[in-house]
Structures are given as C-alpha cells and as structure tokens.
GROMACS .gro file of C-alpha atoms in nm:
model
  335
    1UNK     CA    1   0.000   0.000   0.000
    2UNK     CA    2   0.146   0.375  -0.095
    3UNK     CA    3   0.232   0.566   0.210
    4UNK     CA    4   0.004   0.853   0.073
    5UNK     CA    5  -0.289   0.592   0.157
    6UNK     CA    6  -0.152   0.535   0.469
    7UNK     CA    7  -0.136   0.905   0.561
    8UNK     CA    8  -0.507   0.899   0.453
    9UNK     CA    9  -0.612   0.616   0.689
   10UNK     CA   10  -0.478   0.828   0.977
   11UNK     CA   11  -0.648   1.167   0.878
   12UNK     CA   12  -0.929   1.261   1.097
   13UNK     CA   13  -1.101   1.321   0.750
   14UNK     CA   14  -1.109   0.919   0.705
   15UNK     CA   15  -1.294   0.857   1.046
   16UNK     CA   16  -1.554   1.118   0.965
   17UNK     CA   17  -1.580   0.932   0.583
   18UNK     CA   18  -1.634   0.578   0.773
   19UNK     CA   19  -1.898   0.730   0.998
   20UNK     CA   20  -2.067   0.877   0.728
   21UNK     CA   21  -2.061   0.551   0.551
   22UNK     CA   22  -2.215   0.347   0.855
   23UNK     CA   23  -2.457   0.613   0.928
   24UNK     CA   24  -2.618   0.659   0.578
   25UNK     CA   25  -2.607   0.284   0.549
   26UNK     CA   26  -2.826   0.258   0.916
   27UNK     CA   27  -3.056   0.537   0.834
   28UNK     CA   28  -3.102   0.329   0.503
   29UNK     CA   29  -3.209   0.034   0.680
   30UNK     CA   30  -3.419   0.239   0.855
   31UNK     CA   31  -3.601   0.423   0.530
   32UNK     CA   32  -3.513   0.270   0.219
   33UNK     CA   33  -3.573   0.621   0.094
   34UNK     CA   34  -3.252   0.746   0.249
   35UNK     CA   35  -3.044   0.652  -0.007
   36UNK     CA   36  -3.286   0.746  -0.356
   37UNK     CA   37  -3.114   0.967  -0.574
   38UNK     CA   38  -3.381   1.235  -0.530
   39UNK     CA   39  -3.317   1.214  -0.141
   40UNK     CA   40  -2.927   1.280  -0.206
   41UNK     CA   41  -2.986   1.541  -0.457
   42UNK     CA   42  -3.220   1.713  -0.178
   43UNK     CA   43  -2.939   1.669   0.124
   44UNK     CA   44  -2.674   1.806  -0.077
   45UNK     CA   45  -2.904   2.109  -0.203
   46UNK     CA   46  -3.056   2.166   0.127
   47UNK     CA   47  -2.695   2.207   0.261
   48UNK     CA   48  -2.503   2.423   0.013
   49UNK     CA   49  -2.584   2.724   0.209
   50UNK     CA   50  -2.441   2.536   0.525
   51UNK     CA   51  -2.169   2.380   0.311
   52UNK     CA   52  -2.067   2.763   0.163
   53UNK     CA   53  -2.039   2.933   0.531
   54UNK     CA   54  -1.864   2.657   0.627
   55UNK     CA   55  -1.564   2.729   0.380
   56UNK     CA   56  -1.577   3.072   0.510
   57UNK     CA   57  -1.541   3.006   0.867
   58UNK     CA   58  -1.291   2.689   0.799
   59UNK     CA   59  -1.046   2.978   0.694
   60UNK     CA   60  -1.094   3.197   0.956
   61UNK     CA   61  -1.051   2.882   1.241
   62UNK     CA   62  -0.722   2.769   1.028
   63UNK     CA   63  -0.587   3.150   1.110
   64UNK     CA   64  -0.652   3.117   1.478
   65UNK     CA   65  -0.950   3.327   1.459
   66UNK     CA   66  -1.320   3.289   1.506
   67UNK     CA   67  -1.638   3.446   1.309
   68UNK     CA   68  -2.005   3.436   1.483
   69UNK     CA   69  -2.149   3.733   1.329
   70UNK     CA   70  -2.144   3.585   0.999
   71UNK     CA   71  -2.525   3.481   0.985
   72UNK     CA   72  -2.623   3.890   1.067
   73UNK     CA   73  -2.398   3.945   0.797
   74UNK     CA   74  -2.583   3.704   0.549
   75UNK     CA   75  -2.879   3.814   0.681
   76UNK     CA   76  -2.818   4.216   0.622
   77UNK     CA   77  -2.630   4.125   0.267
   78UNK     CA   78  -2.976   3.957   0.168
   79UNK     CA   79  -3.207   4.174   0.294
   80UNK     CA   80  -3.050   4.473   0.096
   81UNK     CA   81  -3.062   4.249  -0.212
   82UNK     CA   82  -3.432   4.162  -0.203
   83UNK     CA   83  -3.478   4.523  -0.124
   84UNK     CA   84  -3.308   4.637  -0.392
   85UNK     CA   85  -3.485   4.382  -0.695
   86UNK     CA   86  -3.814   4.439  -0.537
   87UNK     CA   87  -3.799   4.812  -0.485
   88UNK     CA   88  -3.601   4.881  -0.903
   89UNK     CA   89  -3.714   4.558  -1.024
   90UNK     CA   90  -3.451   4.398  -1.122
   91UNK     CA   91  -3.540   4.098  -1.360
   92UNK     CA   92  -3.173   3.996  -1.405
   93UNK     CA   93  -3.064   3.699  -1.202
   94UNK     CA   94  -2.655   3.792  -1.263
   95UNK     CA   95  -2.708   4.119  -1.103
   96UNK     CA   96  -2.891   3.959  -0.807
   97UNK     CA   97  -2.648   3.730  -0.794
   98UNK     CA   98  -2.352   4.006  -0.726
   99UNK     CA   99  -2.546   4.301  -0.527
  100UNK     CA  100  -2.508   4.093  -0.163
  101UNK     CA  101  -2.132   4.003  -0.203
  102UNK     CA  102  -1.986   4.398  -0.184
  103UNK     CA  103  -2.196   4.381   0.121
  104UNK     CA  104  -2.082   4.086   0.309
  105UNK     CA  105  -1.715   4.211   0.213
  106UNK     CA  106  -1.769   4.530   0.399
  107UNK     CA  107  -1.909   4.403   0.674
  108UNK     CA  108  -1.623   4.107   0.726
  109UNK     CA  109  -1.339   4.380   0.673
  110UNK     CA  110  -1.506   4.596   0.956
  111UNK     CA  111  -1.493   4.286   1.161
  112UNK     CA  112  -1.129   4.262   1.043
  113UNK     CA  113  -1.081   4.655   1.185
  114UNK     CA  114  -1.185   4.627   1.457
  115UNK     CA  115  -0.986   4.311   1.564
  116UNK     CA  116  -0.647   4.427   1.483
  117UNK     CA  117  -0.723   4.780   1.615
  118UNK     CA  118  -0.902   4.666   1.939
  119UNK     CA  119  -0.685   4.359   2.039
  120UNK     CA  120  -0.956   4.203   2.166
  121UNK     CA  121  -1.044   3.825   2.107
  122UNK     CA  122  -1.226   3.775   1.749
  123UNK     CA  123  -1.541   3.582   1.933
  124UNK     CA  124  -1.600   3.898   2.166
  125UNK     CA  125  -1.550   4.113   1.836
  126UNK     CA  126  -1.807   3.923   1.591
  127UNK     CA  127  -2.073   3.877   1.922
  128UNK     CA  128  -2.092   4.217   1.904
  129UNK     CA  129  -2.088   4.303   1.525
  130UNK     CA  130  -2.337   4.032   1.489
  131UNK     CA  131  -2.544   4.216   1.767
  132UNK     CA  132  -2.525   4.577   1.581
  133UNK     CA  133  -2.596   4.430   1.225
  134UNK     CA  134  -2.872   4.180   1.314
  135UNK     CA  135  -3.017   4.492   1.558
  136UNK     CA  136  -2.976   4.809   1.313
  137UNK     CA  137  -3.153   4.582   1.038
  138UNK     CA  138  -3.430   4.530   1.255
  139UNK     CA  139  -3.457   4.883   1.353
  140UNK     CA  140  -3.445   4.991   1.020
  141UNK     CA  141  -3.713   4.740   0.853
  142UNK     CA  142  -3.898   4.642   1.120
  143UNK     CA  143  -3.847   4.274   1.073
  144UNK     CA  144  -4.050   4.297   0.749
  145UNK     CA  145  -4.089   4.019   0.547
  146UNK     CA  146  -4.035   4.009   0.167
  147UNK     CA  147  -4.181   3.775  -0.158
  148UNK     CA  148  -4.312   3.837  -0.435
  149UNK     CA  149  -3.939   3.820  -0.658
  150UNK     CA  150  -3.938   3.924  -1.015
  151UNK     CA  151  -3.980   3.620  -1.263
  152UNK     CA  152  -3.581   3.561  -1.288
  153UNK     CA  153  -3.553   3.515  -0.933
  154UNK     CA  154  -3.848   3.260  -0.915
  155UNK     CA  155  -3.713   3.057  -1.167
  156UNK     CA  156  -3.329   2.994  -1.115
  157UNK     CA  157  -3.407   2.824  -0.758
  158UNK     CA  158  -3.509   2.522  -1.065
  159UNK     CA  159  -3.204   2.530  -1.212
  160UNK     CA  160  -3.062   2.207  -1.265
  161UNK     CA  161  -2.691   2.136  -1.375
  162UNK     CA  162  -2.794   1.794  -1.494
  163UNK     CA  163  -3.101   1.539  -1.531
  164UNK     CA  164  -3.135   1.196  -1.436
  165UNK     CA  165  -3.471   1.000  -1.473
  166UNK     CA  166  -3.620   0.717  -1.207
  167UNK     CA  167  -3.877   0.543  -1.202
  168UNK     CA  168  -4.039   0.773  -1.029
  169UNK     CA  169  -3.959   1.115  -1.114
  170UNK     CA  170  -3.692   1.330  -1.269
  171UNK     CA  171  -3.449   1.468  -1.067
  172UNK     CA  172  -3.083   1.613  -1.074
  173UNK     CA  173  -2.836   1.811  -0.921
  174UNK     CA  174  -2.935   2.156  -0.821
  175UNK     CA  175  -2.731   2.521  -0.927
  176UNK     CA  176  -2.675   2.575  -0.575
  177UNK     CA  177  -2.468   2.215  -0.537
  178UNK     CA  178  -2.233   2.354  -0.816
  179UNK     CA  179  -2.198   2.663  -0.637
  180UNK     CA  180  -2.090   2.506  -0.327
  181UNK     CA  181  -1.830   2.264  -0.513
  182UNK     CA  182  -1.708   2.551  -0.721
  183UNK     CA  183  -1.632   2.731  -0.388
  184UNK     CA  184  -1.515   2.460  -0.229
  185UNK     CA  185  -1.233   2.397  -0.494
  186UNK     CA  186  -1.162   2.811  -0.517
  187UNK     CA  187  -1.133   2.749  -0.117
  188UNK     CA  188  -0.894   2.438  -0.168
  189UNK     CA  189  -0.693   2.636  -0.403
  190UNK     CA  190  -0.602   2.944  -0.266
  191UNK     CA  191  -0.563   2.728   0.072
  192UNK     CA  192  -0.308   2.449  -0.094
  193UNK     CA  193  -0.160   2.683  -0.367
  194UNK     CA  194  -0.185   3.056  -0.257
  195UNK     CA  195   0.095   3.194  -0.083
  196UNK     CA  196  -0.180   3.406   0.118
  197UNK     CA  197  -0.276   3.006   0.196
  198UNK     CA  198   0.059   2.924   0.351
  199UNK     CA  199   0.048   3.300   0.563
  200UNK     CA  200  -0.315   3.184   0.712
  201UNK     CA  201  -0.193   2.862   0.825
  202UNK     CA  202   0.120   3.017   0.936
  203UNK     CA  203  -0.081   3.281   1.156
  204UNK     CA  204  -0.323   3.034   1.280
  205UNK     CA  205  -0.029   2.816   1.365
  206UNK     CA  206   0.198   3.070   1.562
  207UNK     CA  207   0.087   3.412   1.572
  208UNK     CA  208   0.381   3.603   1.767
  209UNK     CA  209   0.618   3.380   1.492
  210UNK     CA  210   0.457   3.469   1.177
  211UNK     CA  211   0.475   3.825   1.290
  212UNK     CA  212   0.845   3.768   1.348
  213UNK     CA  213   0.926   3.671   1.015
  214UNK     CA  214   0.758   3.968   0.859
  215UNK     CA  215   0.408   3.873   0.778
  216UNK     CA  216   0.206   4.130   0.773
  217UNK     CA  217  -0.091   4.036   1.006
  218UNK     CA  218  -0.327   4.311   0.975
  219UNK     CA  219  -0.341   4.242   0.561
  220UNK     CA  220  -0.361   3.853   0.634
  221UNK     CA  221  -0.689   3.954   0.859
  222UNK     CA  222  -0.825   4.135   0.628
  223UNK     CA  223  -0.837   3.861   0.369
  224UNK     CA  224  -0.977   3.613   0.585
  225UNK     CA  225  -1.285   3.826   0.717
  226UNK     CA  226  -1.363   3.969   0.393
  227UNK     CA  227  -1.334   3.587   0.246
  228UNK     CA  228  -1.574   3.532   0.526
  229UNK     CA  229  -1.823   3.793   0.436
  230UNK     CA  230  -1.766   3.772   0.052
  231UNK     CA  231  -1.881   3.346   0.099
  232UNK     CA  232  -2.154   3.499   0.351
  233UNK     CA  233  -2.260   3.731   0.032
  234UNK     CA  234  -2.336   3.424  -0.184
  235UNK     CA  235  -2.485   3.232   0.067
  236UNK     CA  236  -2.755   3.492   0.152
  237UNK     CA  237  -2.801   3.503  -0.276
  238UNK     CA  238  -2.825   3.100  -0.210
  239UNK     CA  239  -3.041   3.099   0.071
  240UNK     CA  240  -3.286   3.378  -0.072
  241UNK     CA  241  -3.332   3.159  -0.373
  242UNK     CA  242  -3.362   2.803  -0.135
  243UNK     CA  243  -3.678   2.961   0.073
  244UNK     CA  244  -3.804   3.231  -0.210
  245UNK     CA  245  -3.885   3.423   0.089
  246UNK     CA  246  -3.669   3.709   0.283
  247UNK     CA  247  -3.730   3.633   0.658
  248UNK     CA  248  -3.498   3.873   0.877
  249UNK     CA  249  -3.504   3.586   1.172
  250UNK     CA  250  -3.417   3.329   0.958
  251UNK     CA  251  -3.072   3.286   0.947
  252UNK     CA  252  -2.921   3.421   1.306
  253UNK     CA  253  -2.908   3.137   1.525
  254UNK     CA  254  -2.754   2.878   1.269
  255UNK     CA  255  -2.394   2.980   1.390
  256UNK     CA  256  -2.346   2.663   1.606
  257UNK     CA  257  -2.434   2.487   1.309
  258UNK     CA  258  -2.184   2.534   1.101
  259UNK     CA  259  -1.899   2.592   1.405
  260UNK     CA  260  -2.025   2.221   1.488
  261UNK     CA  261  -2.001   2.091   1.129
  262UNK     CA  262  -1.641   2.242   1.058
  263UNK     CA  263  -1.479   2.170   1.389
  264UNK     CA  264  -1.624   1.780   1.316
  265UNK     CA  265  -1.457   1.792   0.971
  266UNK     CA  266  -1.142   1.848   1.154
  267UNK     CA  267  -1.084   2.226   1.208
  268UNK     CA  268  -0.872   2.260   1.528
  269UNK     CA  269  -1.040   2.545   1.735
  270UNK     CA  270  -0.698   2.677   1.857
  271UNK     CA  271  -0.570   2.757   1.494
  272UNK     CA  272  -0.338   2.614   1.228
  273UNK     CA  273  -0.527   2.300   1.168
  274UNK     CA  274  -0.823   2.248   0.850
  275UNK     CA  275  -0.952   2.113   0.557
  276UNK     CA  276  -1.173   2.162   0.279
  277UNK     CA  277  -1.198   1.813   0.205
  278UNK     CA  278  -1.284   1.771   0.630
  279UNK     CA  279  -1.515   2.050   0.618
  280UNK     CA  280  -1.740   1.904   0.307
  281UNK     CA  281  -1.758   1.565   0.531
  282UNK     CA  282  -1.837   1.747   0.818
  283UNK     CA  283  -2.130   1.913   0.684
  284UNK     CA  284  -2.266   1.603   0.507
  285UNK     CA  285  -2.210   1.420   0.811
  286UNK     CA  286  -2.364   1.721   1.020
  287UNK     CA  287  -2.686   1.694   0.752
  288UNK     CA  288  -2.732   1.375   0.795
  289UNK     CA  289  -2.736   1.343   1.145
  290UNK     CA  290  -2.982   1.585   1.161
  291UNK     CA  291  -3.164   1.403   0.863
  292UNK     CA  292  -3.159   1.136   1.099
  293UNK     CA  293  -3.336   1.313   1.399
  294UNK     CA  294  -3.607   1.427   1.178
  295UNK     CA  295  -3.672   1.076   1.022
  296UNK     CA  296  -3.650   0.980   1.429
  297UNK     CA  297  -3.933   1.216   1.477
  298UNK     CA  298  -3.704   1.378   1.779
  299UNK     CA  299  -3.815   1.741   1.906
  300UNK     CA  300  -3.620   2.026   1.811
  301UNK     CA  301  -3.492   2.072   2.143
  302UNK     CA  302  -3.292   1.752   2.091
  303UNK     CA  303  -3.144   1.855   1.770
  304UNK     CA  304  -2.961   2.186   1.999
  305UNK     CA  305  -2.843   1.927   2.260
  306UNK     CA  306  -2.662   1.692   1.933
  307UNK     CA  307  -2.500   1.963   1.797
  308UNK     CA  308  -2.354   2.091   2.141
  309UNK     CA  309  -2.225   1.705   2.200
  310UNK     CA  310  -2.106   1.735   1.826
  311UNK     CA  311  -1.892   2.026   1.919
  312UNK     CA  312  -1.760   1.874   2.251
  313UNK     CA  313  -1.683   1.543   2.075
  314UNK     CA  314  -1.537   1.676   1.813
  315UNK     CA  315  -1.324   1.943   1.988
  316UNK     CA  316  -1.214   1.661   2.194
  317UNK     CA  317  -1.085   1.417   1.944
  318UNK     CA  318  -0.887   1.685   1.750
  319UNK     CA  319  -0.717   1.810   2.073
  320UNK     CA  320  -0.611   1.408   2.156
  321UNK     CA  321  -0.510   1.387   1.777
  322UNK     CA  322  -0.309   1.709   1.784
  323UNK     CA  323  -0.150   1.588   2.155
  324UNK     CA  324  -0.026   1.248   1.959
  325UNK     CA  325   0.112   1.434   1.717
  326UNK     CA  326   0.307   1.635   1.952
  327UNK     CA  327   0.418   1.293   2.114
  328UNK     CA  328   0.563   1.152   1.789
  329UNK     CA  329   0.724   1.432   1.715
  330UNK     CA  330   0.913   1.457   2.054
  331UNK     CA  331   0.994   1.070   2.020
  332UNK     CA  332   1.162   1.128   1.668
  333UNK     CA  333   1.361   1.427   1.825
  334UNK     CA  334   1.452   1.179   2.087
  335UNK     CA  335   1.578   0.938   1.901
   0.00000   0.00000   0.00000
C-alpha cells in the first residue's frame, strides 16, 4: 500500500468518511428512501448554504481566529438584495447574484478593523458586530418580510446542472450544489496553492512567529474576514433563492451549526489545523445526522443538545489527535 494511503487512513477526514458511511447505510435500513437519488440530490441542495459558510469560517478557524457574526452578515447582505430587486425591479438573475457580495465584504473587513485595532479576542469582536448588524436591520425594517421576486428570481431556484430519470420522477443536481463545489475547490486552491494560503496557516499556527518573520498580520486579517463575508454574500443570494422568501429571523441562530459541522470535519479550534476536504464531510455528516433526527421524529430541542455534544466530541478528538502528534514528534527528536 502507498504511504500517501496510509497518511489517509490516519487523517481525521477518514474517520468522519467511515462514519458517514455506517450512518447513511443505518438510516437506510431504517427508510429505504434514504439513499434514492432524489433524497441525495435534496441533502446536498438543502446544505449548500451550510456547506458555503462553512468554507468561510474553515479559513478563519485555520488562522486562529473565530467568526459568529457571519449569519447577521448574510442576513443584512440579503435583505438589501431583495430590497433592492423588489424596490427597481430587477429581472436579471446575474445582477442579483452580485449586489449581496460587496456587502458581506464590507461588513467582514469591519470585523477585520476592529480586531487588529481593538486587540480584543475575534469571538467577543463578531458577538458584538453580529449584535449591531442583526439589531440596526431590525430597527431599520422592522423585521418585514419580503416575496413576491421578479420572474428571474423565481425561476433559477429550478435550475438544474444535470437530469437523471427514475422510475419515479426526474431529478438532478441543483445550481446551488455547483456553487458550493465551485467554492469549495476556489477554497482548496487558494488554501493548498496561494501563498496568502501558507500565511493563514502560518498565523493560525503561531501568531507572535509569523509576525516575526515579517508577515504582515493586519493584511492577512483582512483577507480572511472579507473571504468570510464575501462566501456569507453568496450564501444569503443562495439561501434567498432556497426559501423564495426574505425572513430577517431566519438565518441568526444557525452559527453553532456550522462551528459544529467544521470543527467535526477536523478544524482545530486553537488555529493552524483544517480542511476543505474535512469541512465538506463534516457538513454532510452534520446533515445527515440531523436528517436522521427528523426521520426519528425527535423534538427540536434535541437537535440543539446533538449539535452541542457534536462540538464537545469533536473538539475533543482533535485536541487528543493534535496531543499524539506532539508525542511523535518529541519521540523522533529523541531518538
């Protein structure tokens, strides 16, 4: 066997593939409908909004940071966009498409601002941003709700990239999928291939060293909030066209969501540790377990307590993982 497969087999990434694998085969057992093509083409549209955020905050854990206010963000970036089609009618889905982005940029750099300027931790930071946003939006629109999108709008949430017919229906794999793989490779590249990649690590790794060698930190944090708020952009485009409604409370309070599902794909909490490939497991595997509640017919209460044991468990592996590895490397120094 190659050593690269090796290397594979010891990657939290092939755990969370192995759970993933037992679980969907269970809930299968369970409802033969688990596994239909039309159910899997559902999951993996359902979640692209999940799956996109979770990109976004997988870079700012990997650079030691953290990013709650990133659903307020989504939330004011989407609100302005419906505003804006519904109040000039705009019947043109590409410039739909690019009015929230500018917006969630603006908002993640402020976040950026004030954490190199203030000093203070980034979760005390984006509590508060998400605070202002999410309360200023309210204050300013009352919590209105908004429908009635022109006919462009309506009728790329029916996109499909491609068809596939069953003996039941016709079904196939939705716009918003390809938007979250497209991301998820731009995410992979810049990460693997970027030499703003390597800096991010590098930061998230050792702060006070990275600063030693000349990085220049306040550029590097600029980057990764405005990555976070330019992803949170197209996810409030995505989740707009999901719904085909504009609910102001619809979207802040999904935060420990997608903490939970990229800390279980691997993301180390402390910084300096994350994958794309980790992340994209963790949400499927953070779908389907909450697939698997619903199909359980649990209360919703019981769906907060899994992801707070998700976060625990996960947390807690990574740290025992990333204590192994500092054991191993202290033998080889030994010897």
């Amino acid at each position: 066997m190659k050593i690269s497969n090796l290397k594979f087999l010891n990657r939290q990434e092939f755990y969370i593939l192995l759970v993933l694998i037992i679980l969907s085969l269970i809930l299968a057992l369970v409802n033969p409908t688990f596994l239909t093509l039309d159910n899997i083409f559902d999951l993996l549209r359902n979640n692209a909004f999940l799956g996109i955020l979770a990109l976004g905050e997988l870079v700012v854990l990997i650079s030691g940071g953290i990013d709650v206010s990133f659903t307020a963000i989504t939330t004011v970036a989407q609100y302005i966009m419906g505003l804006i089609i519904t109040s000039y009618y705009v019947n043109n889905i590409f410039l739909t498409f690019l009015i929230p982005i500018p917006i969630g940029v603006i908002l993640g750099l402020i976040n950026a601002v004030l954490i190199y300027i203030t000093k203070v931790h980034p979760v005390i930071i984006t509590i508060a941003t998400l605070n202002i946003f999410y309360g200023l939006l309210i204050f300013f629109t009352g919590g209105k709700w908004m429908y009635s999108f022109p006919p462009s709008f309506t009728d790329f949430a029916y996109v499909k990239v491609f068809q596939i017919a069953t003996p039941y229906s016709v079904t196939g794999l939705s716009i918003f999928t390809l938007f979250w793989i497209i991301l998820a490779i731009f995410t992979w590249f810049i990460l693997k291939y970027l030499p703003i990649g390597r800096k991010i690590y590098a930061i998230g790794g050792n702060l006070e060293a990275a600063r030693r060698v000349g990085f220049n930190i306040f550029r590097i944090q600029l980057f990764v909030y405005g990555y976070m708020g330019f992803l949170s952009g197209i996810a409030a485009f995505v989740h707009a066209q999901l719904g085909q409604i504009i609910q102001p409370n619809a979207i802040v309070g999904q935060e420990l969501d997608v903490i939970a599902a990229v800390i279980l794909g691997g993301a180390s909490i402390s910084g300096g540790v994350g994958s794309v490939l980790g992340t994209i497991l963790g949400v499927l595997l953070f779908a389907v377990i909450k697939n698997g509640l619903i199909l359980m017919k649990l209360p919703s209460y019981w769906h907060q307590v899994v992801v707070g044991l998700i976060i625990a468990i996960a947390a807690s592996f990574a740290t025992y993982q990333s204590k192994l590895r500092g054991k191993r490397m202290v033998k080889i120094d030994v010897e």
